[in-house]
Amino acid sequence: MFRFANAGMLWWLLGVVVLLLLCWLYRWRRVRRSDLFAQRGMQGLLMPYASKMRFWVRSLLFLVGISALIVGLARPQFGMREVKSKREGVEIMLVLDVSNSMNAQDVKPSRLARAKLEISKLLERMRQDRIGLILFAGKSYVLLPITNDYATASMFLSSVNTGLIQDQGTALGEALE
């Protein structure tokens, strides 16, 4: 299915037709003025740089460019129409510390391994919810954007280790932004 998201912009194409008429009028008046200057046969000798074709090529390229800009602003779209649907469940964005302090073994097997285990259990219980994962240490970055693909989330989670972020520290504030 083909449609325009902003079909009202297409009315501006009438302005392109007006510009085409103005180009034709300008060229016609220019030819009339040059006829007053010299006979048609002599004009080529007196003005070798003047070209009818160059004027029309430049004008048409300009008008095609303006037309393409207008059509682009009308936002042509292919495919199905966007439908907003209500979705059950919640969106959960997890923030996980991957600084070297997570290697501490005060919790068995380590803080990071325990956190990954708990997140894996959470993933197993999720049905219609969406989940994402942000890692932080000295800096933070989004490891997994919000998704409902739990297999991918598990794969990304299994790759998490304390060596992923070189800058050490605890930039929790940056991660929460």
XYZ file of C-alpha atoms in Angstrom:
177
model
C 0.000 0.000 0.000
C 1.355 3.417 -0.983
C 0.324 6.595 0.778
C 1.557 10.004 1.890
C 1.735 10.754 5.603
C 1.450 14.492 4.900
C -0.616 14.595 1.703
C -1.431 18.295 2.155
C 2.118 19.140 1.071
C 1.324 17.901 -2.438
C -0.705 21.059 -3.081
C 2.616 22.881 -3.262
C 3.235 21.047 -6.558
C 0.823 23.536 -8.117
C 3.435 26.155 -7.255
C 5.904 24.220 -9.398
C 3.499 24.515 -12.334
C 3.319 28.265 -11.692
C 7.127 28.403 -11.610
C 7.228 26.540 -14.928
C 4.887 29.120 -16.437
C 7.038 31.929 -15.024
C 10.142 30.334 -16.587
C 8.385 30.121 -19.925
C 7.240 33.780 -19.617
C 10.765 34.897 -18.677
C 12.257 33.029 -21.634
C 9.610 34.403 -24.027
C 10.274 37.997 -22.879
C 14.024 37.465 -23.167
C 13.655 36.185 -26.735
C 11.468 39.189 -27.602
C 14.090 41.569 -26.179
C 16.880 39.847 -28.088
C 14.782 40.134 -31.267
C 14.811 43.897 -30.748
C 18.585 43.784 -30.406
C 19.357 41.773 -33.552
C 17.819 39.539 -36.172
C 17.490 35.880 -35.222
C 20.164 34.741 -37.668
C 22.666 37.238 -36.278
C 22.006 36.530 -32.601
C 24.095 33.356 -32.656
C 27.096 35.299 -33.940
C 26.669 38.189 -31.521
C 25.909 36.051 -28.460
C 27.639 32.678 -28.911
C 27.341 31.923 -25.177
C 23.528 32.215 -25.207
C 21.859 28.818 -25.408
C 18.163 28.001 -25.402
C 18.856 24.475 -24.284
C 21.001 25.468 -21.288
C 18.218 27.709 -19.923
C 15.604 24.961 -20.185
C 17.874 22.267 -18.752
C 18.749 24.452 -15.741
C 15.124 25.458 -15.238
C 13.807 21.912 -15.492
C 16.484 20.542 -13.150
C 15.596 23.246 -10.629
C 11.877 22.454 -10.913
C 12.482 18.706 -10.639
C 14.547 19.356 -7.505
C 11.794 21.502 -5.973
C 9.227 18.828 -6.886
C 11.329 16.087 -5.282
C 11.688 18.202 -2.138
C 7.912 18.692 -1.953
C 7.232 14.984 -2.485
C 9.809 14.183 0.204
C 8.116 16.578 2.633
C 4.819 14.803 1.905
C 6.498 11.699 3.419
C 5.698 8.890 0.974
C 5.209 5.586 2.744
C 5.066 2.014 1.534
C 3.682 -0.964 3.384
C 1.052 -1.343 6.008
C -0.436 1.514 7.934
C 0.859 2.057 11.451
C -1.626 0.844 14.021
C -1.365 1.687 17.680
C -2.189 -1.266 19.842
C -2.507 -1.596 23.559
C -0.006 -3.967 25.039
C -0.240 -5.942 28.242
C 2.695 -6.117 30.637
C 5.352 -3.718 31.785
C 8.676 -2.430 30.546
C 11.616 -3.132 32.830
C 15.022 -1.540 32.351
C 17.627 -3.271 34.522
C 20.795 -1.455 35.584
C 23.732 -3.749 36.356
C 27.052 -2.793 37.949
C 30.017 -4.376 36.131
C 32.806 -2.692 38.082
C 35.576 -4.834 39.546
C 33.866 -4.734 42.948
C 31.261 -7.117 41.495
C 33.954 -9.846 41.490
C 33.847 -9.894 45.301
C 32.789 -13.262 46.659
C 30.911 -12.149 49.766
C 27.884 -13.619 47.959
C 28.469 -17.018 46.361
C 29.744 -17.458 43.636
C 30.320 -13.677 43.135
C 28.187 -10.564 43.191
C 28.044 -10.380 39.399
C 27.309 -14.087 38.916
C 24.546 -13.878 41.531
C 23.025 -10.813 39.857
C 23.100 -12.574 36.475
C 21.440 -15.640 38.032
C 18.646 -13.529 39.524
C 18.105 -11.715 36.218
C 17.957 -15.097 34.424
C 15.264 -16.237 36.855
C 13.367 -13.027 36.182
C 13.590 -13.644 32.416
C 12.156 -17.145 32.835
C 9.092 -15.767 34.627
C 8.397 -12.981 32.126
C 5.636 -13.487 29.562
C 4.350 -10.268 27.980
C 6.775 -7.851 29.587
C 9.626 -6.088 27.844
C 13.118 -5.883 29.272
C 16.306 -3.922 28.674
C 19.754 -3.872 30.260
C 22.110 -1.003 31.081
C 25.645 -1.722 32.268
C 27.687 0.722 34.298
C 31.033 1.080 35.996
C 32.949 4.358 35.458
C 30.640 4.994 32.494
C 27.381 3.463 31.425
C 25.927 2.184 28.190
C 22.843 0.367 26.987
C 23.723 -3.248 26.351
C 20.200 -4.307 25.412
C 17.464 -1.870 24.367
C 13.905 -2.612 25.500
C 12.788 -5.886 23.872
C 10.447 -8.800 24.374
C 12.948 -11.243 22.852
C 13.941 -13.139 25.980
C 16.346 -15.476 24.167
C 18.368 -12.498 22.969
C 18.220 -10.961 26.435
C 19.607 -14.208 27.918
C 22.370 -14.296 25.322
C 23.400 -10.707 26.086
C 23.197 -11.378 29.819
C 25.509 -14.389 29.540
C 28.164 -12.217 27.854
C 28.256 -9.694 30.716
C 31.541 -9.528 32.660
C 33.540 -6.943 34.566
C 35.904 -6.358 31.633
C 33.236 -4.868 29.352
C 33.782 -1.317 30.607
C 37.394 -0.175 30.914
C 36.690 2.893 33.083
C 36.228 1.647 36.605
C 34.134 3.395 39.206
C 30.466 3.605 40.023
C 28.563 5.933 37.674
C 25.105 4.930 38.837
C 23.717 8.421 38.231
C 24.798 8.310 34.595
C 23.213 4.866 34.190
C 19.904 6.061 35.627
C 19.724 8.964 33.194
